[in-house]
Amino acid sequence: MMLWEGNKLEHLSILGKKLRNANIDLDLRNDALLAIAAELEKNIDSIIRENNTDMARATSNHDRLMLDDARIRAIAAAVCDVAKLPDPLATPCETLTRPNGMQIEKRRVPLGVVGMIYESRPNVTVDAAVLCIKSGNAVLLRGGADALNSNRELVRVMKSALKPYGMHDILELVTDTSRETASAMMRLDKYLDVLIPRGGANLIRTVRENATVPIIETGTGNCHVYIDEHADLAMGVKILINAKAQRPSVCNSAETLLLHKSIADKFLTMANLENHGIELRYPATEHDLATEFNDLILAVQTVDNIDDAITHINEYGTRHSECIVTQNKTNAQKFLSRVDAACVYHNVSTRYSDGCEFGMGAEIGISTQKLHTRGPFALDALTTYKYVITGNGQTRGEDNNMKIGFIGHGNMARAMISRIGQKVEISDGERNQAVIDASDIIFLTIKPQIHHAVLSTLKNLNSKILVTVAPGITIKTVMDWSGARVIRTMPNTPAMVGMGVTAICRGDEITDTEFKFVKDTLEKFGTVYELPEPLMDNVIPISGSSPVLAYLLVDAMTKFNHGLDPNTAKRMAAQTVMGACQMILDSDESPETLTDRVCSPGGTTIEMVNTLRTNNFTEIIMASMDACLKRAIEMRKS
């Protein structure tokens, strides 16, 4: 093996600069991946030949290192599967328009140049390369010395497939596998955007302690299976044997068996693990409990209860994949919520911790850290975001918020202004034009009959939004009078205490962002209901004018005090009305049903109800509301 001469960092910088400037044709990524798959199958013989050279020198990890015809074809098929996956750069992100018209788009983009340091497993060379290509990244690979010949041939084949697409420079292999080169790569922060270590605990620790490049750990897997006292033991045996013996050399295989003490002997007898070729370390030593064996070796430990199992896993685990086998839902939920791991399982083998099994396609590995990704490290995790902001000359400090003005300063205006919580421009009747000029949104809180007269005296309305607070005046009418864009509202006076009701509708020219801004402002006064304009007049007697019905009711109740202090009677009456209304809001039952529920035959309440009905209480209320609605219609027509 030829080592690089001279300064390792300089050699890596040349590769890094090349990758930084590499061409990635985003439109041709999938075609390039399919070409890689075809080229891998075409070169099976040369890949196996180079792999045999590595296998002949290897003293361990033969299963991870070995490539044969079936494995290479499986790798090629996986490349095709990645090509078929959705484009991670095309995943929809949010776009919003600020009140000043500035548009902000959150756009998904590649990380940039990805570095990987990994051990054995030459299939990782292909997985990492194709995932980076699919996500629009360039990649610098540094595998272990034991797989150098395999990796070199795989990269040669892939670069050959990429060359017709002009993308062969997005993939480079570090062929010097010395520790000095690995250390230099950890400091290549000028060219690498992220470094991903994949391998044993020593490699992960070395990279974490020495890298100046941001890293994402695809960590070791000291995974546990805990058999609870409430477990289905036959299910536990099935899950454990799969988790340990199906493929013991991988990071999601189980390394430690935790057993509740009450079922330990029975479970071990049932499992008969030695017959599956599994060597038990029981009782396990401290070293055993902290070891990722990657072999048919299993540490065994008993615990007193679920809490001890959780404590043990959080102390010895590597935050990879942890399993509980139990029929007790309480214990299961406690385990799933308190165990600190990327993947936590209930009655499922840990062997499912895999991007393909999770429906994500191929993966870089399993991330055991919490930032920037966790669990199967697939395509989406190889991207980040940037914000694209477009406008037409906006500058901060002048137009980053809509400015609100009020023309009219009556009771409703004061109620609204008191709740807005920001500075507003207010006209006293003499400053109407000044308020228009200083504001983006103007609330017209003036009497309906003077709208036309006021609007006819104002200029520069065509760039403004008028919010009318007047019964009977349509959006079209206000637009015709003013040339402005219009939002029509019908609030009520409880807005003053933040318990108002506002009906709202908008003209066609109002944007979603503008409408949301006005709606959010009105929600500071209470609840907002969006309605079609033909129904706006209909809400006037129900919410617009109806607070007076509550005032009249409480007034009548207060006057019937019969010796009570009038203030006490008023507060008792008001609290009763408010509480009864809250019951209506909180209940699925109708007001009529609630009425019947509080009336007992021969009782006091039924006498009150009978008297109200005898005197046509409902008809009187409806007649008053009908008169209110008729007046609103007359005002609209006039």
PDB file of C-alpha atoms in Angstrom, residues 415-614:
ATOM      1  CA  ALA A 415     -62.544  48.511  23.244  1.00  0.00           C
ATOM      2  CA  MET A 416     -60.416  47.356  20.300  1.00  0.00           C
ATOM      3  CA  ILE A 417     -57.523  49.780  20.835  1.00  0.00           C
ATOM      4  CA  SER A 418     -57.217  48.710  24.474  1.00  0.00           C
ATOM      5  CA  ARG A 419     -56.526  45.123  23.407  1.00  0.00           C
ATOM      6  CA  ILE A 420     -54.302  45.559  20.342  1.00  0.00           C
ATOM      7  CA  GLY A 421     -51.114  45.922  22.355  1.00  0.00           C
ATOM      8  CA  GLN A 422     -49.195  48.029  19.837  1.00  0.00           C
ATOM      9  CA  LYS A 423     -49.066  51.672  18.867  1.00  0.00           C
ATOM     10  CA  VAL A 424     -51.915  52.767  16.619  1.00  0.00           C
ATOM     11  CA  GLU A 425     -52.737  56.017  14.861  1.00  0.00           C
ATOM     12  CA  ILE A 426     -56.046  57.508  16.081  1.00  0.00           C
ATOM     13  CA  SER A 427     -58.078  60.239  14.443  1.00  0.00           C
ATOM     14  CA  ASP A 428     -60.134  62.627  16.521  1.00  0.00           C
ATOM     15  CA  GLY A 429     -62.054  63.725  13.435  1.00  0.00           C
ATOM     16  CA  GLU A 430     -59.508  66.361  12.451  1.00  0.00           C
ATOM     17  CA  ARG A 431     -56.649  63.978  11.587  1.00  0.00           C
ATOM     18  CA  ASN A 432     -58.380  61.566   9.207  1.00  0.00           C
ATOM     19  CA  GLN A 433     -55.978  62.105   6.294  1.00  0.00           C
ATOM     20  CA  ALA A 434     -52.939  61.992   8.566  1.00  0.00           C
ATOM     21  CA  VAL A 435     -54.071  58.594   9.887  1.00  0.00           C
ATOM     22  CA  ILE A 436     -54.602  57.342   6.326  1.00  0.00           C
ATOM     23  CA  ASP A 437     -51.130  58.462   5.279  1.00  0.00           C
ATOM     24  CA  ALA A 438     -49.440  56.918   8.331  1.00  0.00           C
ATOM     25  CA  SER A 439     -51.249  53.544   8.319  1.00  0.00           C
ATOM     26  CA  ASP A 440     -51.443  50.395   6.202  1.00  0.00           C
ATOM     27  CA  ILE A 441     -54.672  49.111   7.747  1.00  0.00           C
ATOM     28  CA  ILE A 442     -57.398  51.527   8.828  1.00  0.00           C
ATOM     29  CA  PHE A 443     -60.311  50.513  11.029  1.00  0.00           C
ATOM     30  CA  LEU A 444     -63.412  52.570  10.248  1.00  0.00           C
ATOM     31  CA  THR A 445     -65.158  52.692  13.604  1.00  0.00           C
ATOM     32  CA  ILE A 446     -67.593  55.461  12.672  1.00  0.00           C
ATOM     33  CA  LYS A 447     -71.354  55.499  12.336  1.00  0.00           C
ATOM     34  CA  PRO A 448     -72.611  53.769   9.175  1.00  0.00           C
ATOM     35  CA  GLN A 449     -74.510  56.834   7.960  1.00  0.00           C
ATOM     36  CA  ILE A 450     -71.344  58.987   7.740  1.00  0.00           C
ATOM     37  CA  HIS A 451     -69.088  56.454   5.961  1.00  0.00           C
ATOM     38  CA  HIS A 452     -69.610  57.952   2.530  1.00  0.00           C
ATOM     39  CA  ALA A 453     -69.149  61.502   3.712  1.00  0.00           C
ATOM     40  CA  VAL A 454     -65.899  60.688   5.502  1.00  0.00           C
ATOM     41  CA  LEU A 455     -64.439  58.528   2.730  1.00  0.00           C
ATOM     42  CA  SER A 456     -65.229  61.076   0.038  1.00  0.00           C
ATOM     43  CA  THR A 457     -62.868  63.585   1.689  1.00  0.00           C
ATOM     44  CA  LEU A 458     -59.876  61.219   1.867  1.00  0.00           C
ATOM     45  CA  LYS A 459     -57.040  60.614  -0.592  1.00  0.00           C
ATOM     46  CA  ASN A 460     -54.472  57.855  -1.209  1.00  0.00           C
ATOM     47  CA  LEU A 461     -56.848  55.057  -0.229  1.00  0.00           C
ATOM     48  CA  ASN A 462     -56.139  52.787  -3.182  1.00  0.00           C
ATOM     49  CA  SER A 463     -53.026  51.301  -1.513  1.00  0.00           C
ATOM     50  CA  LYS A 464     -54.706  50.835   1.875  1.00  0.00           C
ATOM     51  CA  ILE A 465     -56.819  48.176   3.574  1.00  0.00           C
ATOM     52  CA  LEU A 466     -60.034  49.429   5.152  1.00  0.00           C
ATOM     53  CA  VAL A 467     -61.602  47.346   7.920  1.00  0.00           C
ATOM     54  CA  THR A 468     -65.225  48.376   8.352  1.00  0.00           C
ATOM     55  CA  VAL A 469     -67.022  47.948  11.636  1.00  0.00           C
ATOM     56  CA  ALA A 470     -70.446  48.982  10.416  1.00  0.00           C
ATOM     57  CA  PRO A 471     -73.686  47.052  10.006  1.00  0.00           C
ATOM     58  CA  GLY A 472     -75.405  47.057   6.649  1.00  0.00           C
ATOM     59  CA  ILE A 473     -72.554  48.397   4.478  1.00  0.00           C
ATOM     60  CA  THR A 474     -71.210  45.895   1.949  1.00  0.00           C
ATOM     61  CA  ILE A 475     -67.625  45.401   0.841  1.00  0.00           C
ATOM     62  CA  LYS A 476     -68.499  46.496  -2.690  1.00  0.00           C
ATOM     63  CA  THR A 477     -70.073  49.708  -1.426  1.00  0.00           C
ATOM     64  CA  VAL A 478     -66.999  50.686   0.576  1.00  0.00           C
ATOM     65  CA  MET A 479     -64.725  49.801  -2.338  1.00  0.00           C
ATOM     66  CA  ASP A 480     -66.814  51.964  -4.676  1.00  0.00           C
ATOM     67  CA  TRP A 481     -66.655  54.885  -2.250  1.00  0.00           C
ATOM     68  CA  SER A 482     -62.939  54.612  -1.467  1.00  0.00           C
ATOM     69  CA  GLY A 483     -61.003  52.598  -4.066  1.00  0.00           C
ATOM     70  CA  ALA A 484     -59.410  50.715  -1.161  1.00  0.00           C
ATOM     71  CA  ARG A 485     -59.312  46.996  -0.515  1.00  0.00           C
ATOM     72  CA  VAL A 486     -61.834  46.056   2.158  1.00  0.00           C
ATOM     73  CA  ILE A 487     -62.334  43.636   5.039  1.00  0.00           C
ATOM     74  CA  ARG A 488     -65.743  43.719   6.675  1.00  0.00           C
ATOM     75  CA  THR A 489     -66.148  42.897  10.380  1.00  0.00           C
ATOM     76  CA  MET A 490     -68.877  42.788  12.968  1.00  0.00           C
ATOM     77  CA  PRO A 491     -67.359  42.825  16.485  1.00  0.00           C
ATOM     78  CA  ASN A 492     -69.175  43.326  19.766  1.00  0.00           C
ATOM     79  CA  THR A 493     -68.385  45.284  22.914  1.00  0.00           C
ATOM     80  CA  PRO A 494     -67.141  42.358  25.074  1.00  0.00           C
ATOM     81  CA  ALA A 495     -63.987  42.875  22.991  1.00  0.00           C
ATOM     82  CA  MET A 496     -63.050  45.323  25.749  1.00  0.00           C
ATOM     83  CA  VAL A 497     -62.520  42.394  28.165  1.00  0.00           C
ATOM     84  CA  GLY A 498     -61.045  40.028  25.585  1.00  0.00           C
ATOM     85  CA  MET A 499     -64.258  37.998  25.338  1.00  0.00           C
ATOM     86  CA  GLY A 500     -65.704  39.501  22.195  1.00  0.00           C
ATOM     87  CA  VAL A 501     -67.156  37.816  19.140  1.00  0.00           C
ATOM     88  CA  THR A 502     -66.224  39.100  15.693  1.00  0.00           C
ATOM     89  CA  ALA A 503     -67.639  37.983  12.362  1.00  0.00           C
ATOM     90  CA  ILE A 504     -65.330  38.687   9.415  1.00  0.00           C
ATOM     91  CA  CYS A 505     -65.265  38.434   5.636  1.00  0.00           C
ATOM     92  CA  ARG A 506     -62.941  39.856   2.992  1.00  0.00           C
ATOM     93  CA  GLY A 507     -62.900  41.275  -0.481  1.00  0.00           C
ATOM     94  CA  ASP A 508     -61.272  39.286  -3.280  1.00  0.00           C
ATOM     95  CA  GLU A 509     -58.242  41.613  -3.443  1.00  0.00           C
ATOM     96  CA  ILE A 510     -57.122  40.875   0.124  1.00  0.00           C
ATOM     97  CA  THR A 511     -54.175  38.447   0.264  1.00  0.00           C
ATOM     98  CA  ASP A 512     -54.046  35.508   2.660  1.00  0.00           C
ATOM     99  CA  THR A 513     -51.220  37.158   4.601  1.00  0.00           C
ATOM    100  CA  GLU A 514     -53.094  40.450   4.966  1.00  0.00           C
ATOM    101  CA  PHE A 515     -56.258  38.672   6.018  1.00  0.00           C
ATOM    102  CA  LYS A 516     -54.355  36.606   8.583  1.00  0.00           C
ATOM    103  CA  PHE A 517     -52.798  39.756  10.042  1.00  0.00           C
ATOM    104  CA  VAL A 518     -56.220  41.389  10.522  1.00  0.00           C
ATOM    105  CA  LYS A 519     -57.739  38.165  11.840  1.00  0.00           C
ATOM    106  CA  ASP A 520     -54.881  37.692  14.315  1.00  0.00           C
ATOM    107  CA  THR A 521     -55.386  41.298  15.472  1.00  0.00           C
ATOM    108  CA  LEU A 522     -59.108  40.721  16.024  1.00  0.00           C
ATOM    109  CA  GLU A 523     -58.409  37.503  17.955  1.00  0.00           C
ATOM    110  CA  LYS A 524     -56.836  39.678  20.646  1.00  0.00           C
ATOM    111  CA  PHE A 525     -60.402  40.774  21.416  1.00  0.00           C
ATOM    112  CA  GLY A 526     -61.936  37.279  21.529  1.00  0.00           C
ATOM    113  CA  THR A 527     -63.231  34.690  19.060  1.00  0.00           C
ATOM    114  CA  VAL A 528     -63.332  35.321  15.307  1.00  0.00           C
ATOM    115  CA  TYR A 529     -65.743  33.622  12.909  1.00  0.00           C
ATOM    116  CA  GLU A 530     -65.095  33.812   9.159  1.00  0.00           C
ATOM    117  CA  LEU A 531     -68.381  33.980   7.246  1.00  0.00           C
ATOM    118  CA  PRO A 532     -69.564  34.585   3.689  1.00  0.00           C
ATOM    119  CA  GLU A 533     -70.715  38.167   3.273  1.00  0.00           C
ATOM    120  CA  PRO A 534     -74.446  37.352   2.755  1.00  0.00           C
ATOM    121  CA  LEU A 535     -74.544  36.150   6.367  1.00  0.00           C
ATOM    122  CA  MET A 536     -72.826  39.183   7.887  1.00  0.00           C
ATOM    123  CA  ASP A 537     -76.070  41.050   8.575  1.00  0.00           C
ATOM    124  CA  ASN A 538     -77.542  37.916  10.149  1.00  0.00           C
ATOM    125  CA  VAL A 539     -74.997  37.946  12.972  1.00  0.00           C
ATOM    126  CA  ILE A 540     -75.821  41.503  14.013  1.00  0.00           C
ATOM    127  CA  PRO A 541     -78.728  40.495  16.306  1.00  0.00           C
ATOM    128  CA  ILE A 542     -76.924  37.330  17.491  1.00  0.00           C
ATOM    129  CA  SER A 543     -73.563  38.837  18.457  1.00  0.00           C
ATOM    130  CA  GLY A 544     -73.259  42.437  17.303  1.00  0.00           C
ATOM    131  CA  SER A 545     -76.152  43.971  19.214  1.00  0.00           C
ATOM    132  CA  SER A 546     -77.013  41.141  21.591  1.00  0.00           C
ATOM    133  CA  PRO A 547     -74.669  42.061  24.482  1.00  0.00           C
ATOM    134  CA  VAL A 548     -77.421  44.518  25.377  1.00  0.00           C
ATOM    135  CA  LEU A 549     -79.726  41.559  26.063  1.00  0.00           C
ATOM    136  CA  ALA A 550     -77.306  40.366  28.730  1.00  0.00           C
ATOM    137  CA  TYR A 551     -77.097  43.876  30.160  1.00  0.00           C
ATOM    138  CA  LEU A 552     -80.897  44.153  30.315  1.00  0.00           C
ATOM    139  CA  LEU A 553     -81.227  40.690  31.843  1.00  0.00           C
ATOM    140  CA  VAL A 554     -78.676  41.407  34.570  1.00  0.00           C
ATOM    141  CA  ASP A 555     -80.255  44.814  35.152  1.00  0.00           C
ATOM    142  CA  ALA A 556     -83.676  43.221  35.685  1.00  0.00           C
ATOM    143  CA  MET A 557     -82.194  40.558  37.974  1.00  0.00           C
ATOM    144  CA  THR A 558     -80.366  43.225  39.966  1.00  0.00           C
ATOM    145  CA  LYS A 559     -83.487  45.346  40.470  1.00  0.00           C
ATOM    146  CA  PHE A 560     -85.219  42.306  41.919  1.00  0.00           C
ATOM    147  CA  ASN A 561     -82.871  42.332  44.907  1.00  0.00           C
ATOM    148  CA  HIS A 562     -85.404  42.099  47.790  1.00  0.00           C
ATOM    149  CA  GLY A 563     -83.075  43.502  50.409  1.00  0.00           C
ATOM    150  CA  LEU A 564     -79.756  42.369  48.896  1.00  0.00           C
ATOM    151  CA  ASP A 565     -77.104  45.023  48.441  1.00  0.00           C
ATOM    152  CA  PRO A 566     -77.587  46.194  44.802  1.00  0.00           C
ATOM    153  CA  ASN A 567     -73.888  45.769  43.987  1.00  0.00           C
ATOM    154  CA  THR A 568     -73.897  42.247  45.424  1.00  0.00           C
ATOM    155  CA  ALA A 569     -77.038  41.403  43.491  1.00  0.00           C
ATOM    156  CA  LYS A 570     -75.480  42.734  40.270  1.00  0.00           C
ATOM    157  CA  ARG A 571     -72.312  40.693  40.679  1.00  0.00           C
ATOM    158  CA  MET A 572     -74.281  37.568  41.592  1.00  0.00           C
ATOM    159  CA  ALA A 573     -76.509  38.016  38.549  1.00  0.00           C
ATOM    160  CA  ALA A 574     -73.625  38.709  36.158  1.00  0.00           C
ATOM    161  CA  GLN A 575     -71.581  35.784  37.450  1.00  0.00           C
ATOM    162  CA  THR A 576     -74.597  33.489  37.089  1.00  0.00           C
ATOM    163  CA  VAL A 577     -75.208  34.576  33.505  1.00  0.00           C
ATOM    164  CA  MET A 578     -71.516  34.193  32.654  1.00  0.00           C
ATOM    165  CA  GLY A 579     -71.305  30.765  34.285  1.00  0.00           C
ATOM    166  CA  ALA A 580     -74.466  29.539  32.574  1.00  0.00           C
ATOM    167  CA  CYS A 581     -73.097  30.691  29.206  1.00  0.00           C
ATOM    168  CA  GLN A 582     -69.840  28.860  29.861  1.00  0.00           C
ATOM    169  CA  MET A 583     -71.845  25.698  30.544  1.00  0.00           C
ATOM    170  CA  ILE A 584     -73.482  26.070  27.129  1.00  0.00           C
ATOM    171  CA  LEU A 585     -70.068  26.424  25.471  1.00  0.00           C
ATOM    172  CA  ASP A 586     -68.608  23.441  27.334  1.00  0.00           C
ATOM    173  CA  SER A 587     -71.585  21.114  26.805  1.00  0.00           C
ATOM    174  CA  ASP A 588     -72.727  19.201  23.740  1.00  0.00           C
ATOM    175  CA  GLU A 589     -76.304  19.574  24.974  1.00  0.00           C
ATOM    176  CA  SER A 590     -78.682  22.220  23.661  1.00  0.00           C
ATOM    177  CA  PRO A 591     -79.729  25.203  25.810  1.00  0.00           C
ATOM    178  CA  GLU A 592     -83.238  23.715  25.842  1.00  0.00           C
ATOM    179  CA  THR A 593     -81.931  20.430  27.278  1.00  0.00           C
ATOM    180  CA  LEU A 594     -79.889  22.279  29.888  1.00  0.00           C
ATOM    181  CA  THR A 595     -83.051  24.194  30.831  1.00  0.00           C
ATOM    182  CA  ASP A 596     -84.994  20.968  31.350  1.00  0.00           C
ATOM    183  CA  ARG A 597     -82.178  19.495  33.441  1.00  0.00           C
ATOM    184  CA  VAL A 598     -82.375  22.250  36.088  1.00  0.00           C
ATOM    185  CA  CYS A 599     -86.165  22.209  36.317  1.00  0.00           C
ATOM    186  CA  SER A 600     -87.640  19.857  38.897  1.00  0.00           C
ATOM    187  CA  PRO A 601     -91.446  19.335  38.985  1.00  0.00           C
ATOM    188  CA  GLY A 602     -92.937  21.540  41.678  1.00  0.00           C
ATOM    189  CA  GLY A 603     -89.657  23.337  42.203  1.00  0.00           C
ATOM    190  CA  THR A 604     -88.692  27.004  42.085  1.00  0.00           C
ATOM    191  CA  THR A 605     -86.927  27.014  38.715  1.00  0.00           C
ATOM    192  CA  ILE A 606     -89.859  25.501  36.827  1.00  0.00           C
ATOM    193  CA  GLU A 607     -92.075  28.294  38.174  1.00  0.00           C
ATOM    194  CA  MET A 608     -89.686  30.875  36.712  1.00  0.00           C
ATOM    195  CA  VAL A 609     -89.627  29.080  33.352  1.00  0.00           C
ATOM    196  CA  ASN A 610     -93.404  28.701  33.229  1.00  0.00           C
ATOM    197  CA  THR A 611     -93.877  32.409  33.937  1.00  0.00           C
ATOM    198  CA  LEU A 612     -91.419  33.359  31.164  1.00  0.00           C
ATOM    199  CA  ARG A 613     -93.166  31.064  28.714  1.00  0.00           C
ATOM    200  CA  THR A 614     -96.608  32.371  29.690  1.00  0.00           C
TER     201      THR A 614
END
